[in-house]
Coordinates of C-alpha atoms in Angstrom, one line a residue:
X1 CA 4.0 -15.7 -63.9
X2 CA 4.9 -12.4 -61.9
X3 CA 2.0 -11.0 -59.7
X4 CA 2.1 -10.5 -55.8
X5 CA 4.9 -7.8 -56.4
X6 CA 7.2 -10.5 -57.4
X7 CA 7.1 -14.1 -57.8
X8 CA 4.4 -16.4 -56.1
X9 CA 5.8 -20.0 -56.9
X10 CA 3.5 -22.9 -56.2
X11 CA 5.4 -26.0 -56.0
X12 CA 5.4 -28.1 -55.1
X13 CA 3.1 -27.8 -52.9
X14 CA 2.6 -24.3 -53.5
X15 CA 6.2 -23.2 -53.6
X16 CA 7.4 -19.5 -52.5
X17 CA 7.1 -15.8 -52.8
X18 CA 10.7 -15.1 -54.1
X19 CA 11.7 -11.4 -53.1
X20 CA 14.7 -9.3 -54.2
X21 CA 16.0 -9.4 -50.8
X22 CA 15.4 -13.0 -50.5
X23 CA 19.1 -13.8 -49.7
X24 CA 19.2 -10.8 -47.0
X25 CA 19.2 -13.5 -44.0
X26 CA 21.3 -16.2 -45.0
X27 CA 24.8 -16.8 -44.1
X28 CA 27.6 -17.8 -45.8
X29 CA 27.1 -21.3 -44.2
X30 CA 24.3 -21.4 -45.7
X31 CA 25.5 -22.0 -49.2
X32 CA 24.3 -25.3 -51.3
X33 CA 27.7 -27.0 -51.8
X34 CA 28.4 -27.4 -55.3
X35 CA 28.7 -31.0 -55.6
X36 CA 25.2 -31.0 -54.7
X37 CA 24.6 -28.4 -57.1
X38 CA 26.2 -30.7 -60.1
X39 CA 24.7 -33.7 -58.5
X40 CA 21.2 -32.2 -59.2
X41 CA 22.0 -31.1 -62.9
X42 CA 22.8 -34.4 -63.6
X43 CA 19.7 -35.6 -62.9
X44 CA 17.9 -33.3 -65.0
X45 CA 16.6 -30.9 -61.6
X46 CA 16.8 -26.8 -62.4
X47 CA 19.3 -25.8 -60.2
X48 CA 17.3 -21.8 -59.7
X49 CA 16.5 -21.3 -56.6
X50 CA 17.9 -24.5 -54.6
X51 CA 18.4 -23.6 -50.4
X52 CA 19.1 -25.4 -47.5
X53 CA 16.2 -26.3 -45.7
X54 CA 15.8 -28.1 -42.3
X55 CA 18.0 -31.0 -42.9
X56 CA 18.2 -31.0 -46.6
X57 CA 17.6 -29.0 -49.8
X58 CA 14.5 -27.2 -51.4
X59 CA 14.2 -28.2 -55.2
X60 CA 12.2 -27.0 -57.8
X61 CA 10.7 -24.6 -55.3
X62 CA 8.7 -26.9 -52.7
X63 CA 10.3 -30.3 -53.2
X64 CA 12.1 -31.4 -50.2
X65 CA 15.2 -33.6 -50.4
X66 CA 18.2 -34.3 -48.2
X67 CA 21.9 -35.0 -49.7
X68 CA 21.4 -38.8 -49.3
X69 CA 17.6 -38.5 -51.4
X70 CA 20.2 -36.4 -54.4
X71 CA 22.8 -38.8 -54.0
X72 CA 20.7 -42.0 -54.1
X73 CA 18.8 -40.5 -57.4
X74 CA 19.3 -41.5 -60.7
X75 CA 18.8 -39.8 -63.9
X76 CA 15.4 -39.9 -65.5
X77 CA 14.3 -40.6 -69.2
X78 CA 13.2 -37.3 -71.4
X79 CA 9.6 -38.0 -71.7
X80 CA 7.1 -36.5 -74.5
X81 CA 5.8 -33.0 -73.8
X82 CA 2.0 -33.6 -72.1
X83 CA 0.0 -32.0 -69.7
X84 CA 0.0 -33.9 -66.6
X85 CA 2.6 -35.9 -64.3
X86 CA 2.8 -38.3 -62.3
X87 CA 5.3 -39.6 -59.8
X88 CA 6.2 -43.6 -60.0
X89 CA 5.0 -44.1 -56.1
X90 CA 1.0 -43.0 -55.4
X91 CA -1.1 -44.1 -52.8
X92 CA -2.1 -47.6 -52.7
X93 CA -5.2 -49.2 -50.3
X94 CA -7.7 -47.6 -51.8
X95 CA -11.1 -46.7 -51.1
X96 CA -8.7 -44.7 -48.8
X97 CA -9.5 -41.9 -46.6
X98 CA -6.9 -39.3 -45.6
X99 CA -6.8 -37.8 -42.4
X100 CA -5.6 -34.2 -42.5
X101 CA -4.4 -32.4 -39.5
X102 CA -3.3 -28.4 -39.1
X103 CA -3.2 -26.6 -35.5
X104 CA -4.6 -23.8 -34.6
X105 CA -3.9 -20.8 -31.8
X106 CA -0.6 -19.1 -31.8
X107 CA 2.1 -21.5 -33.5
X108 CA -0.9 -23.0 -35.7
X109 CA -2.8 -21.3 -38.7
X110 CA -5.1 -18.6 -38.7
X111 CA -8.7 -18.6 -39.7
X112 CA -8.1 -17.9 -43.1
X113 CA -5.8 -20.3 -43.2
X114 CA -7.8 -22.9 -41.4
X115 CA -10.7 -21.9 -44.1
X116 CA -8.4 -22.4 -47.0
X117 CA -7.7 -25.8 -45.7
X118 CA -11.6 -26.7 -46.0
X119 CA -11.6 -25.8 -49.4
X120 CA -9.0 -27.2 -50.6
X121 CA -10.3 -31.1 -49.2
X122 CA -13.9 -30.0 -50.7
X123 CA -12.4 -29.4 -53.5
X124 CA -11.0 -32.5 -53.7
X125 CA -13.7 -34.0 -52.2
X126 CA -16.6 -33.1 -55.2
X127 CA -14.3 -35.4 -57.2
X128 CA -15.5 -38.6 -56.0
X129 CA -12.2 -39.6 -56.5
X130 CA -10.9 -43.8 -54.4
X131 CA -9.4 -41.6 -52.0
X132 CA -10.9 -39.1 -49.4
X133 CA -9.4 -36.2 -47.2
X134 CA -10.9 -35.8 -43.7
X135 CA -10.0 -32.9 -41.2
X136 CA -9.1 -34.8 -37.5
X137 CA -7.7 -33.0 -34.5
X138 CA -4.8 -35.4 -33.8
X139 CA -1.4 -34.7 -34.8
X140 CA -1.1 -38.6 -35.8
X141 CA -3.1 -38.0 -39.0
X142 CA -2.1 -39.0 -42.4
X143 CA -0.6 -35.7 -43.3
X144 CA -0.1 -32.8 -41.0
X145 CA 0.6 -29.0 -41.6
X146 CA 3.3 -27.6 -40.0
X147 CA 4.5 -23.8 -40.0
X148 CA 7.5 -23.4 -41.1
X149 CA 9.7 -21.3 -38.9
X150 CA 10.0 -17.2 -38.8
X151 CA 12.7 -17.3 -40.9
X152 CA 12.0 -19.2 -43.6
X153 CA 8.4 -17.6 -43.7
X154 CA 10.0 -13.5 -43.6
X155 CA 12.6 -15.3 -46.6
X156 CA 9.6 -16.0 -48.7
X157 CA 8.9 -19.6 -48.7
X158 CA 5.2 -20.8 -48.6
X159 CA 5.0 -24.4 -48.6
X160 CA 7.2 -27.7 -49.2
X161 CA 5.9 -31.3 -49.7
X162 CA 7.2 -34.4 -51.1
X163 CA 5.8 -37.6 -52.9
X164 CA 4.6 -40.6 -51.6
X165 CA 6.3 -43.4 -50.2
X166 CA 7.5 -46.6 -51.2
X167 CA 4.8 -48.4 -49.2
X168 CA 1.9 -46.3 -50.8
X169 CA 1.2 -43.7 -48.2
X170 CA 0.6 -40.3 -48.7
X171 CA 3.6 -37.7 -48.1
X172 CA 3.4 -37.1 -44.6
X173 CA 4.5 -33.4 -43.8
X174 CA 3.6 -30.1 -45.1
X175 CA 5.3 -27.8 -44.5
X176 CA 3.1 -24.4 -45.1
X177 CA 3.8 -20.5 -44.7
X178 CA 1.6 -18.7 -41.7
X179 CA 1.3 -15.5 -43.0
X180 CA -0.3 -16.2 -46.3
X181 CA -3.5 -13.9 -45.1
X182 CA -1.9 -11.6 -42.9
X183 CA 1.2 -10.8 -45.2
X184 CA 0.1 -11.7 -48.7
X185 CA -3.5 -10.7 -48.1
X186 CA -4.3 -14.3 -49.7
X187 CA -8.4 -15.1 -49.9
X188 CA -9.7 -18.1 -49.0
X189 CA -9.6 -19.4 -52.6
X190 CA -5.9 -18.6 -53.2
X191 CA -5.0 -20.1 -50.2
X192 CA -7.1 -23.3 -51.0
X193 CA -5.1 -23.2 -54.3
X194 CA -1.6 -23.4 -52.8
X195 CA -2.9 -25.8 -49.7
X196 CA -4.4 -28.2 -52.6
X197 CA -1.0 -28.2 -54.9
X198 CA 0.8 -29.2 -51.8
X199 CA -1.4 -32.5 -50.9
X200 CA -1.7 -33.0 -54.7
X201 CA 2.5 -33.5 -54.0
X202 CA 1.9 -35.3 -51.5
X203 CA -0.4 -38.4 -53.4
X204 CA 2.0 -38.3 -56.2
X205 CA 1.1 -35.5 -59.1
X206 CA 4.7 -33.5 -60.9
X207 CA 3.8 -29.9 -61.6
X208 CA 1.8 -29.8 -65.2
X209 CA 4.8 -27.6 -66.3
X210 CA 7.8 -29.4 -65.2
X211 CA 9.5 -29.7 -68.5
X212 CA 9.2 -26.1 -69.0
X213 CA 8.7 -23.8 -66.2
X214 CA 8.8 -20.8 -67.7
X215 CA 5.2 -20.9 -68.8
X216 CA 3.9 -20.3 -65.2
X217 CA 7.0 -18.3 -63.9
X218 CA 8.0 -16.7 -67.0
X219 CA 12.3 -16.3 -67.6
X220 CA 14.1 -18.7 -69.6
X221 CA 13.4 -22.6 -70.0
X222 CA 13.9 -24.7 -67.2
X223 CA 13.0 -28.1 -67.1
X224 CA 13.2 -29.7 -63.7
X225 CA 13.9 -33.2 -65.2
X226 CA 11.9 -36.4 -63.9
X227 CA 14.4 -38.1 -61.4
X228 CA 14.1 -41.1 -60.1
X229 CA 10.7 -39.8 -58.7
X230 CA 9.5 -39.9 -62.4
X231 CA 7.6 -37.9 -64.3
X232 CA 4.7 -40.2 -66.5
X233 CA 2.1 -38.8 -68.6
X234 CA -1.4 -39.5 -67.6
X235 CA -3.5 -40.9 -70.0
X236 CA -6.1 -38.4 -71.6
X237 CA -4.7 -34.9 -70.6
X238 CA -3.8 -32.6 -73.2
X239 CA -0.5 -31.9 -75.0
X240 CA 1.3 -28.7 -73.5
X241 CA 0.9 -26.8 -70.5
X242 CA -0.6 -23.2 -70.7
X243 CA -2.5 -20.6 -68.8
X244 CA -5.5 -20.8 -70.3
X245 CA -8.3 -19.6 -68.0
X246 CA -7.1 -19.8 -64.5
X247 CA -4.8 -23.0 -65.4
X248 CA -3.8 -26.2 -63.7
X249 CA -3.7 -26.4 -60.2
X250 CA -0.3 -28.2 -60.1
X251 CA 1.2 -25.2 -62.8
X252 CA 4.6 -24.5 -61.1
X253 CA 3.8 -20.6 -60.5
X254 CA 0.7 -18.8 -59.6
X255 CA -0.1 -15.2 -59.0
X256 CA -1.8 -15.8 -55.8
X257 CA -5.6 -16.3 -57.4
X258 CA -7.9 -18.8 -57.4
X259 CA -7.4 -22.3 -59.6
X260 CA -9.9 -24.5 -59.1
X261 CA -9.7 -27.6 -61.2
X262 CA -9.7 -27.5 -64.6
X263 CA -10.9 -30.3 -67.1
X264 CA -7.7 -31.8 -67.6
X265 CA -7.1 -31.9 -63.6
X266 CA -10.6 -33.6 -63.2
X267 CA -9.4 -36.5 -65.7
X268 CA -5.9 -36.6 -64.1
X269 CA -7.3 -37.3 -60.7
X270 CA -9.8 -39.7 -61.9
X271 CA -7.0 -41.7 -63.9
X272 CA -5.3 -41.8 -61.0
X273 CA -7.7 -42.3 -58.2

């Protein structure tokens, strides 16, 4: 889907706004290596898009990895075509409760941002799903927003997550764009959007269009393979991934609007939690 001037990629959790001049600031150094590059084809990951990011790689748009993650993975099974994913690890102890942490003041998030946050745990929240989310004002919370640095937010990235750990605990990190009001004139809702794909990442859900990309961010097929983070059908969503009304809330690409859950999101998170 192309809106926002250009691309707004979710992704992970709640991807990037890929410009024309995203390349403008990167070095030569900066260059994925290609064994990398062929390591990730072989495991079934799109290769569009892939940077270096902090120590490691960004795939598929917001997933984080680091060479060791790529070269400890192994290829994953092809799967039926079905609406919604989810990783092998998810969060375990539940009744569980969440605790959510994003700063504030001049290297934190602004209002907007802060407000988008809200929505995004309400949203969760109405669900009356095993697990919780609960805003705290320590940084030792559960999962804590970070900004990402200048650079990567004037090169277009948004967000990055990952998938829950071996252990059962929620991804810990995200990593999330500052300037989604100021720049991108984002509302509250769009932001809530990209803030909720990111913690959906981060307790396990695959985007509902990982096998074929290209019907939230248009171009040709790309399927971003399951990995050995998996990719497993959840048990009474639909067949196919489209944009019907506003779409899933873990599509790969959104145009910056508003997604609320849709039906088939409501009975993915209650399958799951």
């Amino acid at each position: 889907m192309r809106k926002l001037n250009h691309i707004l990629a979710l992704a992970i959790a709640a991807g990037f706004l890929f410009f024309s001049c995203e390349n403008e600031n990167v070095s030569p150094g900066d260059e994925v290596p290609e064994e990398i590059l062929s390591k990730l084809t072989q495991l079934g990951f799109s290769t569009d898009g892939v940077m270096r990011f902090e120590d490691g790689f960004l795939v598929e748009n917001d997933i984080y990895l680091t060479a060791g993650d790529i070269h400890r993975m192994s290829p994953g099974h092809n799967i039926p075509v079905v609406e919604q994913y989810s990783t092998d690890n998810l969060v375990t102890a539940t009744p569980r409760v969440i605790t959510v942490y994003m700063p504030t003041g001049r290297k934190g998030f602004s209002s907007g941002e802060q407000a988008g946050l809200d929505e995004a745990i309400r949203r969760y929240n109405a669900e009356n799903l095993t697990i919780t989310f609960q805003r705290v004002t320590s940084s030792s919370a559960d999962i804590v927003f970070q900004r990402l640095s200048k650079g990567d937010e004037r090169r277009g990235i948004l967000g990055s997550a990952g998938f829950p750990t071996a252990s059962g605990d929620p991804y810990g990190t995200i990593k999330m764009s500052g300037i989604l009001e100021s720049t991108y004139g984002l509302s509250t809702d769009g932001i809530a959007t990209i803030m909720a794909h990111e913690m959906g990442h981060c307790i396990g859900f695959r985007h509902t269009d990982y096998f074929d990309r290209s019907i939230s961010c248009g171009g040709g097929t790309a399927n971003e393979g399951s990995g050995s983070i998996g990719a497993n059908h959840i048990p009474g969503t639909p067949t196919g991934a489209d944009l019907q009304g506003n779409g899933s809330w873990m599509l790969a690409c959104t145009d910056g609007s508003s997604r609320p859950f849709t039906n088939a999101d409501k009975t993915a998170l209650n399958y799951l939690y």
